[in-house]
Short mmCIF file of C-alpha atoms and ligand atoms in Angstrom, two decimals:
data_model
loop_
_atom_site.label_atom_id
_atom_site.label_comp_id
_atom_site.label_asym_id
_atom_site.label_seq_id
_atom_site.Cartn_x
_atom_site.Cartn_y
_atom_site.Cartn_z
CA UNK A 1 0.00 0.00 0.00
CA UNK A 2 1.34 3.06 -1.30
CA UNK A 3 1.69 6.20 1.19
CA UNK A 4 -1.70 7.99 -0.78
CA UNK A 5 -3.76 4.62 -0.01
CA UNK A 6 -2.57 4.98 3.46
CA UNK A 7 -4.14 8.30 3.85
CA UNK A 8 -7.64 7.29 2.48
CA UNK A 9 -7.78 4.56 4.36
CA UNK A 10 -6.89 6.50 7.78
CA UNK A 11 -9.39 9.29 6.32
CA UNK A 12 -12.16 6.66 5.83
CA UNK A 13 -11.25 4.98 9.27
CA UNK A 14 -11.42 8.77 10.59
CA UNK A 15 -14.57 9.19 9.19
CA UNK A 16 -16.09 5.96 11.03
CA UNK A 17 -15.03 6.88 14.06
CA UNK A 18 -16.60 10.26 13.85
CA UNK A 19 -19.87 8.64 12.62
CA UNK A 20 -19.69 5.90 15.16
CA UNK A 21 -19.27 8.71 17.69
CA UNK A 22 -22.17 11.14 17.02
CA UNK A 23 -24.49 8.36 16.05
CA UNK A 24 -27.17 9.16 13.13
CA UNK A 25 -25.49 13.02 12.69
CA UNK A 26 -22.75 12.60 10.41
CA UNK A 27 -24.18 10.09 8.22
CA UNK A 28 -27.45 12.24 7.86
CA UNK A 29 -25.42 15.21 6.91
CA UNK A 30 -23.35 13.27 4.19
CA UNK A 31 -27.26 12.31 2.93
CA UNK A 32 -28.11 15.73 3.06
CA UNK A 33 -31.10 14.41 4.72
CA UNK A 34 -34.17 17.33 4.58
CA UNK A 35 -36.81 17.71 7.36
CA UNK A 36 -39.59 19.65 7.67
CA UNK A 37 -41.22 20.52 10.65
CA UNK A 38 -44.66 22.04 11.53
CA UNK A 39 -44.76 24.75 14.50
CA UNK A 40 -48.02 26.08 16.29
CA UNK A 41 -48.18 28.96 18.23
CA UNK A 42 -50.36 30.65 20.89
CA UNK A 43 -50.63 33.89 18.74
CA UNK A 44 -53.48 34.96 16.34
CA UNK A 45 -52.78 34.85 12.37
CA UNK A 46 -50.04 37.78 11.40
CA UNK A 47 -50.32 39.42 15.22
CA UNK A 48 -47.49 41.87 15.43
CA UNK A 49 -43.86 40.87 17.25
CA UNK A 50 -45.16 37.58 18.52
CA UNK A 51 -47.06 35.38 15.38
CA UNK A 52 -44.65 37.79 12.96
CA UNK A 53 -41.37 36.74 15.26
CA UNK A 54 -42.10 33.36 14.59
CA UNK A 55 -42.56 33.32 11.08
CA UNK A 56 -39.23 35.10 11.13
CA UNK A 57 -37.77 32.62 12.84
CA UNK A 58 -38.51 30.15 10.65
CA UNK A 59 -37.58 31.35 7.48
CA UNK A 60 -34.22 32.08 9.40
CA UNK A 61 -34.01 28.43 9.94
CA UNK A 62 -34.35 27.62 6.65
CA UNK A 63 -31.68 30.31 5.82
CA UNK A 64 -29.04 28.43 8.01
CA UNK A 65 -29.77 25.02 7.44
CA UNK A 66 -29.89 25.69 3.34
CA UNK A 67 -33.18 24.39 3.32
CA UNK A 68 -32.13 21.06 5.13
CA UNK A 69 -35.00 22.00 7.92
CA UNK A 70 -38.02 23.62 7.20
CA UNK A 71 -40.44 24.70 9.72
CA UNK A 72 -44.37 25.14 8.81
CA UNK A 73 -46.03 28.12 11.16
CA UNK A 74 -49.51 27.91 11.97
CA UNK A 75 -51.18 30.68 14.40
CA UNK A 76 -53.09 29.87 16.91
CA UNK A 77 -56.46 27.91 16.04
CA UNK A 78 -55.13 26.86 12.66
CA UNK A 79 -53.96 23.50 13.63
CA UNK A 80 -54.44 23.48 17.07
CA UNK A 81 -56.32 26.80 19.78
CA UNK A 82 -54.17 28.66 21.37
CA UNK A 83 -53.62 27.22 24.17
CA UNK A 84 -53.21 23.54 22.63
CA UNK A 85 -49.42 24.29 21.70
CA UNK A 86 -48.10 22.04 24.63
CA UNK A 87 -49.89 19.30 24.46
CA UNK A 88 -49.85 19.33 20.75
CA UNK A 89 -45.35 19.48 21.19
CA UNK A 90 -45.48 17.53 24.03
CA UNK A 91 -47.66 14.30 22.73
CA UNK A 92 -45.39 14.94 19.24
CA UNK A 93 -48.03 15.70 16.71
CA UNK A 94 -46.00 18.57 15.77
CA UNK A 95 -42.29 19.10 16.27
CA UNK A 96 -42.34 22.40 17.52
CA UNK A 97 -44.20 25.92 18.96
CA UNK A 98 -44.04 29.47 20.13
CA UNK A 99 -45.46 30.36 23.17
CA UNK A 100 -45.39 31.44 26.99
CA UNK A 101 -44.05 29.15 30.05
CA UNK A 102 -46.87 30.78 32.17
CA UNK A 103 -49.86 29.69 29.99
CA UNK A 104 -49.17 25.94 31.44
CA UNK A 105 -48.93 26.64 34.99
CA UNK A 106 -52.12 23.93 35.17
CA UNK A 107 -50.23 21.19 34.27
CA UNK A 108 -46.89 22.32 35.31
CA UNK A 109 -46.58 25.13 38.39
CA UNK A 110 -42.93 25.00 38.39
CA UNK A 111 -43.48 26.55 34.38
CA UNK A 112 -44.16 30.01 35.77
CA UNK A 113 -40.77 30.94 36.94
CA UNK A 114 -39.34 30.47 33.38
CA UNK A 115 -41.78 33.31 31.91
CA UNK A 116 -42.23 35.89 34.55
CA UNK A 117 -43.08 36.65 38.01
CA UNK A 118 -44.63 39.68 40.11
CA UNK A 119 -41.27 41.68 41.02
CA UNK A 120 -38.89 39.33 39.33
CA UNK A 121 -36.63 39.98 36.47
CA UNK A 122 -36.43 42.33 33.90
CA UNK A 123 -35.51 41.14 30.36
CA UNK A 124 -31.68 41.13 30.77
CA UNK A 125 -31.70 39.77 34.07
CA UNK A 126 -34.15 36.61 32.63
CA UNK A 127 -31.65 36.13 30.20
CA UNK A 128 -28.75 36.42 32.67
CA UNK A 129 -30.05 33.22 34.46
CA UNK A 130 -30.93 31.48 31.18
CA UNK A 131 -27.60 31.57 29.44
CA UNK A 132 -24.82 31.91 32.07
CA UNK A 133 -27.14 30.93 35.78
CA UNK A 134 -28.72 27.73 35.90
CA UNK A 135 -32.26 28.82 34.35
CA UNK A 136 -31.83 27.02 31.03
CA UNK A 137 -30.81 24.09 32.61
CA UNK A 138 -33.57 24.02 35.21
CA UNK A 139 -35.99 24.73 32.46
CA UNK A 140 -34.65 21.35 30.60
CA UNK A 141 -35.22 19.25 33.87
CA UNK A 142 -38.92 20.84 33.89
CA UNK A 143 -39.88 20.08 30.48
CA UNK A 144 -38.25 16.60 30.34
CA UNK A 145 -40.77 15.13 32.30
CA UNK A 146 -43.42 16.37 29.03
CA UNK A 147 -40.83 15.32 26.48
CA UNK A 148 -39.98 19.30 25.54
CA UNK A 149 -37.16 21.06 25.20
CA UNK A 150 -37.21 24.37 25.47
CA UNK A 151 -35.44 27.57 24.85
CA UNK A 152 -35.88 31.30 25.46
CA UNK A 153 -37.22 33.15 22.20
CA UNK A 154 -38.67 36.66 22.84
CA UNK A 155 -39.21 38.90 26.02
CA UNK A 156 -42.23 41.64 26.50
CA UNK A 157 -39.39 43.95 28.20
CA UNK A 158 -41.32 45.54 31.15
CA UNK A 159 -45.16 45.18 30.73
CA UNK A 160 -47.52 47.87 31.45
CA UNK A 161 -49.76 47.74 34.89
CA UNK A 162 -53.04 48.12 33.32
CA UNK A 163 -56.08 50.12 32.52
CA UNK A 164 -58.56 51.15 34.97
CA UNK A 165 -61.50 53.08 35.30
CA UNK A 166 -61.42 54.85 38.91
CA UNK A 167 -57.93 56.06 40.07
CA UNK A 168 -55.80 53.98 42.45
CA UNK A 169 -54.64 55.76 45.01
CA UNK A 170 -53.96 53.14 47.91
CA UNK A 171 -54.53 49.86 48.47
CA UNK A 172 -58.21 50.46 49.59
CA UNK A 173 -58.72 51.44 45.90
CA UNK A 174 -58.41 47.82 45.10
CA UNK A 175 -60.91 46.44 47.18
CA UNK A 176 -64.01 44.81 45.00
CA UNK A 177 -62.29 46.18 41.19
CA UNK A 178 -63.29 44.04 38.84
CA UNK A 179 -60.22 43.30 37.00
CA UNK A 180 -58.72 41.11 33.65
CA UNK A 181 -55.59 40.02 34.85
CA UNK A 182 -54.45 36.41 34.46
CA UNK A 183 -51.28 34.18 36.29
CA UNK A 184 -49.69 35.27 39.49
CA UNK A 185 -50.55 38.47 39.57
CA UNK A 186 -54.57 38.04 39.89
CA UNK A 187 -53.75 35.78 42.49
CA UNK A 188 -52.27 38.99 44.19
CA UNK A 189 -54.63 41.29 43.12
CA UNK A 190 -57.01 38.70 45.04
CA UNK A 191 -55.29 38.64 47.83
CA UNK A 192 -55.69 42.89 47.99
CA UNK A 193 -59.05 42.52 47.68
CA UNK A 194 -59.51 42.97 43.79
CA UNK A 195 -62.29 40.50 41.79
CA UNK A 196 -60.33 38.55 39.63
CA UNK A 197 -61.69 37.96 35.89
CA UNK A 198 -60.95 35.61 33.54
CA UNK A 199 -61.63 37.16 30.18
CA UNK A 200 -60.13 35.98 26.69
CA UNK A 201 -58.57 38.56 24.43
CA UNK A 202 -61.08 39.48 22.49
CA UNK A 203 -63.94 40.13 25.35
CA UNK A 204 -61.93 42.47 27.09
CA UNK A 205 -62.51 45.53 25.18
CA UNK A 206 -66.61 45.13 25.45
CA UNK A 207 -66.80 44.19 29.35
CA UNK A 208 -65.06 47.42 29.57
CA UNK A 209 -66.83 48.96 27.83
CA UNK A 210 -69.89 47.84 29.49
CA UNK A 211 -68.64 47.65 32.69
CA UNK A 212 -68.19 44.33 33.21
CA UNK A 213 -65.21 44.83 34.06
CA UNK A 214 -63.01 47.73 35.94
CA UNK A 215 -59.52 47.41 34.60
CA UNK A 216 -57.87 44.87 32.33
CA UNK A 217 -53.64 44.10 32.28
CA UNK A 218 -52.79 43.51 28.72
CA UNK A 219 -48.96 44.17 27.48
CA UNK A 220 -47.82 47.26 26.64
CA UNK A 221 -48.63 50.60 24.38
CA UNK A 222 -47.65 48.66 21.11
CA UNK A 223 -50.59 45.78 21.65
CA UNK A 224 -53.19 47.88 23.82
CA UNK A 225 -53.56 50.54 21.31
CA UNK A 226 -54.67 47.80 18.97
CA UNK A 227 -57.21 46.63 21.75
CA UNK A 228 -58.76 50.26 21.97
CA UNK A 229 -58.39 50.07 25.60
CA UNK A 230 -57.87 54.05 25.13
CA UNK A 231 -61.19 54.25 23.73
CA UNK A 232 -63.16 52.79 27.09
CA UNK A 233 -60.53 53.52 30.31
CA UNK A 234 -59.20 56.46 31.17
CA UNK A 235 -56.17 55.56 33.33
CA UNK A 236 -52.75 53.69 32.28
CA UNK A 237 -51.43 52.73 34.85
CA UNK A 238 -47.38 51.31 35.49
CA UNK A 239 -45.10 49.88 35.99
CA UNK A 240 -46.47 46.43 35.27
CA UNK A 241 -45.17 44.30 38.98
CA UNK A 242 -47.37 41.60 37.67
CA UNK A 243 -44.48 40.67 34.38
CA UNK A 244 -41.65 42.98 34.27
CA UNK A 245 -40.13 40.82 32.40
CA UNK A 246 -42.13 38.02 29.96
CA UNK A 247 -39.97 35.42 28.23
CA UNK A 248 -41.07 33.65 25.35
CA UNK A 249 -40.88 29.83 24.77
CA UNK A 250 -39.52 27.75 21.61
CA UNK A 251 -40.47 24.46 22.35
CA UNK A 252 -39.55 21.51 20.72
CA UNK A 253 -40.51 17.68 20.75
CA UNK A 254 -37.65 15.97 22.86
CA UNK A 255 -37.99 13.44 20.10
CA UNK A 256 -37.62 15.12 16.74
CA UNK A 257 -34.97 17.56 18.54
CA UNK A 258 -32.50 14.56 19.19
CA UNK A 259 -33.09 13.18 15.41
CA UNK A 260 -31.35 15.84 14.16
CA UNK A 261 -28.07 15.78 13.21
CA UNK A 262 -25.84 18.16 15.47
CA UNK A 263 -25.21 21.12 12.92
CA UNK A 264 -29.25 21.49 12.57
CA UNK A 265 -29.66 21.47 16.59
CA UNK A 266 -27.19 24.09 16.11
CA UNK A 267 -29.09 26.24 13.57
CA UNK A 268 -32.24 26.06 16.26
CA UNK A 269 -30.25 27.11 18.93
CA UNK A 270 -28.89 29.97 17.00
CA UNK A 271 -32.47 31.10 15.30
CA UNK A 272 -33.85 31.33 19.01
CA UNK A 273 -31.20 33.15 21.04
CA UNK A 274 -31.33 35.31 17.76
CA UNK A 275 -35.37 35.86 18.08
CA UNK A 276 -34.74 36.02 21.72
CA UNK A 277 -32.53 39.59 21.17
CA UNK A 278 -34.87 41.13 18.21
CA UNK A 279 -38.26 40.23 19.92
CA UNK A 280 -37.54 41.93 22.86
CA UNK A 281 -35.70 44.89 20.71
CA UNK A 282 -39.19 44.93 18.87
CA UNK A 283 -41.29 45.36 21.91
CA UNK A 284 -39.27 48.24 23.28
CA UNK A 285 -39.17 49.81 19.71
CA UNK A 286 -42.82 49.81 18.90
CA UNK A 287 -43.58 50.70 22.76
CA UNK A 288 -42.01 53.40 22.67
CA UNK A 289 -43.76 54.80 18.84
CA UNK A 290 -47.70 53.80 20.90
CA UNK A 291 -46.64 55.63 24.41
CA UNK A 292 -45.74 58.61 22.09
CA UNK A 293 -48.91 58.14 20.07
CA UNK A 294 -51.30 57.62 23.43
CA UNK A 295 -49.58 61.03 25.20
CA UNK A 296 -50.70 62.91 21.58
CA UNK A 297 -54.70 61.81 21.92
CA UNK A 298 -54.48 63.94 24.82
CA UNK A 299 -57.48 61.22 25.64
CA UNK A 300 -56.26 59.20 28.85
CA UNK A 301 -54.05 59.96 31.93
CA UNK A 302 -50.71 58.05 32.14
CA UNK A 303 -50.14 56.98 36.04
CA UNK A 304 -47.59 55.53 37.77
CA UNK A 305 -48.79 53.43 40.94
CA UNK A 306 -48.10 54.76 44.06
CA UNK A 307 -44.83 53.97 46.21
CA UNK A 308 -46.74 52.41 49.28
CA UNK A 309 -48.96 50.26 46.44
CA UNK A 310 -46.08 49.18 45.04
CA UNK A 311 -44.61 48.26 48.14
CA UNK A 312 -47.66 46.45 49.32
CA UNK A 313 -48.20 44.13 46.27
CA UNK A 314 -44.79 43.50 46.48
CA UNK A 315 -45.49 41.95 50.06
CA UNK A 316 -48.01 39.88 48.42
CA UNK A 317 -46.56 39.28 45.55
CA UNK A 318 -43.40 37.67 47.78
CA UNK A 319 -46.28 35.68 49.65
CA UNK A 320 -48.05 34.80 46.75
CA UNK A 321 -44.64 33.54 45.06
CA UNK A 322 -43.72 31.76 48.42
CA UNK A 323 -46.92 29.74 48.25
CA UNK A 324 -46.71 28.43 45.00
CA UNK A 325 -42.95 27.17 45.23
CA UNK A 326 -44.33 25.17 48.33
CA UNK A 327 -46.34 22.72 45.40
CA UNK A 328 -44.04 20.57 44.66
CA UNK A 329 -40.65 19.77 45.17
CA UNK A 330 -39.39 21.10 41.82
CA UNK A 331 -41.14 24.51 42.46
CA UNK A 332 -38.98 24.84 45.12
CA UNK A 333 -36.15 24.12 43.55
CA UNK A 334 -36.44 26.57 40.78
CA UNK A 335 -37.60 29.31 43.01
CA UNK A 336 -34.63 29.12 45.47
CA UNK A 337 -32.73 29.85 42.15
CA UNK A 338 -34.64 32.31 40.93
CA UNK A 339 -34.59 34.18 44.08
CA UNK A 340 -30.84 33.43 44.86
CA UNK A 341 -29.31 34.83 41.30
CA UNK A 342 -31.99 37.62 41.32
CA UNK A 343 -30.67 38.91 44.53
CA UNK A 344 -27.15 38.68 43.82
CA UNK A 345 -27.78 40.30 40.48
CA UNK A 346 -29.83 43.51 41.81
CA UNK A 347 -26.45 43.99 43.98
CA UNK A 348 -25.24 44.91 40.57
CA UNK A 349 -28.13 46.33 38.57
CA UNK A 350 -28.27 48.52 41.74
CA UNK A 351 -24.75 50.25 41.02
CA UNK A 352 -24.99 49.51 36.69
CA UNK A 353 -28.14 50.17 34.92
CA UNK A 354 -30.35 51.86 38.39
CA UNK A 355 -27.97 54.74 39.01
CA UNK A 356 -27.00 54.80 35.54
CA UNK A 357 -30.81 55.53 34.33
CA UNK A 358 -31.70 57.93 36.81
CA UNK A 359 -29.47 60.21 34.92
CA UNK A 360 -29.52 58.68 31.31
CA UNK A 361 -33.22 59.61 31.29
CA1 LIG B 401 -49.78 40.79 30.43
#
């Protein structure tokens, strides 16, 4: 055997090895193997930042993969409602979705950390915990149990506090409200006295109207000002304690994720963190154009909630919070993170970005 033969045949012994090593991968690259993939989400058809993130996503991963994944978007109630994206992941029936942590809280309480909490995290400090804490990885043990893997892919930023119809002035003034507000923080809101509503999106806007209803959390000036809320409440309130900071989910069947060869995983990893940055850049964009827009109608007052409110829901809120991680044991767990990188971080964020922005702005 000449000295070239040699070479092949240590490049072709190579090659085993590598394929041997990584499994399916390497031999489904050489086949330039294609897969498509169908994704639902919890968003209506073409909704702005969220349904139109997701779509962007996907064509992204196409981009990177050179068409060797495809992912299908559906909105919500094409393939499956809204609120069917987990199960529909999670049994396998599609490969992947786009949605909130929060929304599953039935079926999994320990879910709620990994979206938002009253007084949590802000955006950056979420992502602090995903990508260099242990939230990502805590996240992974939570949704192993429904075969999901998930990864961070959008944030709200800092959510509004909601629209009411009588002025809040102390916590008295939340005594019998009749109020739209979802998660952890109607729990709170229960707890100061408030009448909790469960309303879907689109019957907020007429029990307001009617009065069904005293006040209604949404998100922020970008989506309300598509709601109308202007149009039937005169008070905005913030800053919104109930999510300061909502993360998005990119879920994926545990299944179909590990049939992938490595460089595709890869690709999804990369198309998420990359949604994860311009969602959130979105929201603060297009927040910023409807707060400018509501202050021009002249029509509304824009109020900030008192200091001793805020420092009373915050007591609940920590109650609240306390409660819930006593469920069940992995609850706990992820809490006593949470709490435990959210206080060494606001150490920090206390010296960087607080003192920082009271002169920045
Ligand atoms: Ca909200």
């Amino acid at each position: 055997m000449n000295r070239r033969d040699l070479l092949k045949k240590g490049a072709v012994a190579g090659a085993a090895v590598a394929a041997s090593v990584v499994g399916t991968s390497s031999s489904a690259v050489a086949s330039g193997k294609k897969y498509r993939w169908r994704m639902v989400t919890a968003w209506p058809p073409a909704f702005p930042i969220l349904q139109t993130g997701a779509e962007r996503f996907a064509k992204r991963v196409g981009e990177l993969t050179g068409g060797r994944l495809t992912i299908q978007v559906y909105a919500g109630g094409e393939l499956v409602p809204p609120l069917g994206v987990f199960d529909a992941v999670s049994s396998g029936s599609v490969q992947c979705g786009h949605s909130a942590a929060y929304y599953w809280a039935g079926k999994c309480n320990a879910a709620q950390w990994f979206t938002s909490i009253p007084f949590g995290m802000d955006a950056q400090g979420m992502n602090d915990w995903f990508y260099f804490g242990n939230g990502l990885k805590l996240w992974e043990e939570v949704y192993s149990n429904f075969n999901l893997v998930p990864r961070p892919a959008g944030n709200t930023g800092v959510q509004m506090g909601g629209w009411f119809n009588k002025k809040i002035n102390s916590m008295a003034d939340f005594k019998g409200v009749k109020m739209r507000m979802p998660g952890i923080g109607g729990k709170v809101l229960a707890k100061a006295g408030g009448a909790v509503v469960l309303l879907p999106g689109g019957e907020i806007y007429t029990s307001l109207e009617r009065g069904v209803i005293d006040a209604t959390e949404w998100v922020g000036p970008c989506h309300d000002i598509r709601m109308g809320f202007y149009k039937v409440a005169k008070y905005y309130y913030y800053p919104g304690w109930h999510e300061p900071g909502s993360t998005l989910e990119f879920i994926m069947n545990k299944k179909a994720y590990d049939a992938l060869p490595s460089d595709l995983k890869a690709a999804l990893d990369t198309a998420a963190a990359e949604l994860n940055v311009q969602m959130l850049s979105e929201f603060e964009t297009e927040n910023a154009k409807g707060l400018a827009e509501l202050r021009k109608s002249g029509k509304i007052e824009i109020l900030r909630f008192p200091d001793d409110v805020m420092e009373n829901l915050k007591k609940l809120s920590a109650e609240t919070i306390a409660e819930l991680a006593e469920k069940d044991p992995l609850s706990k767990k992820v809490n006593a993170d949470f709490m435990a990188f959210k206080k060494q971080l606001s150490e920090w964020n206390r010296i960087s970005e607080k003192a920082y922005y009271d002169f920045m702005l």
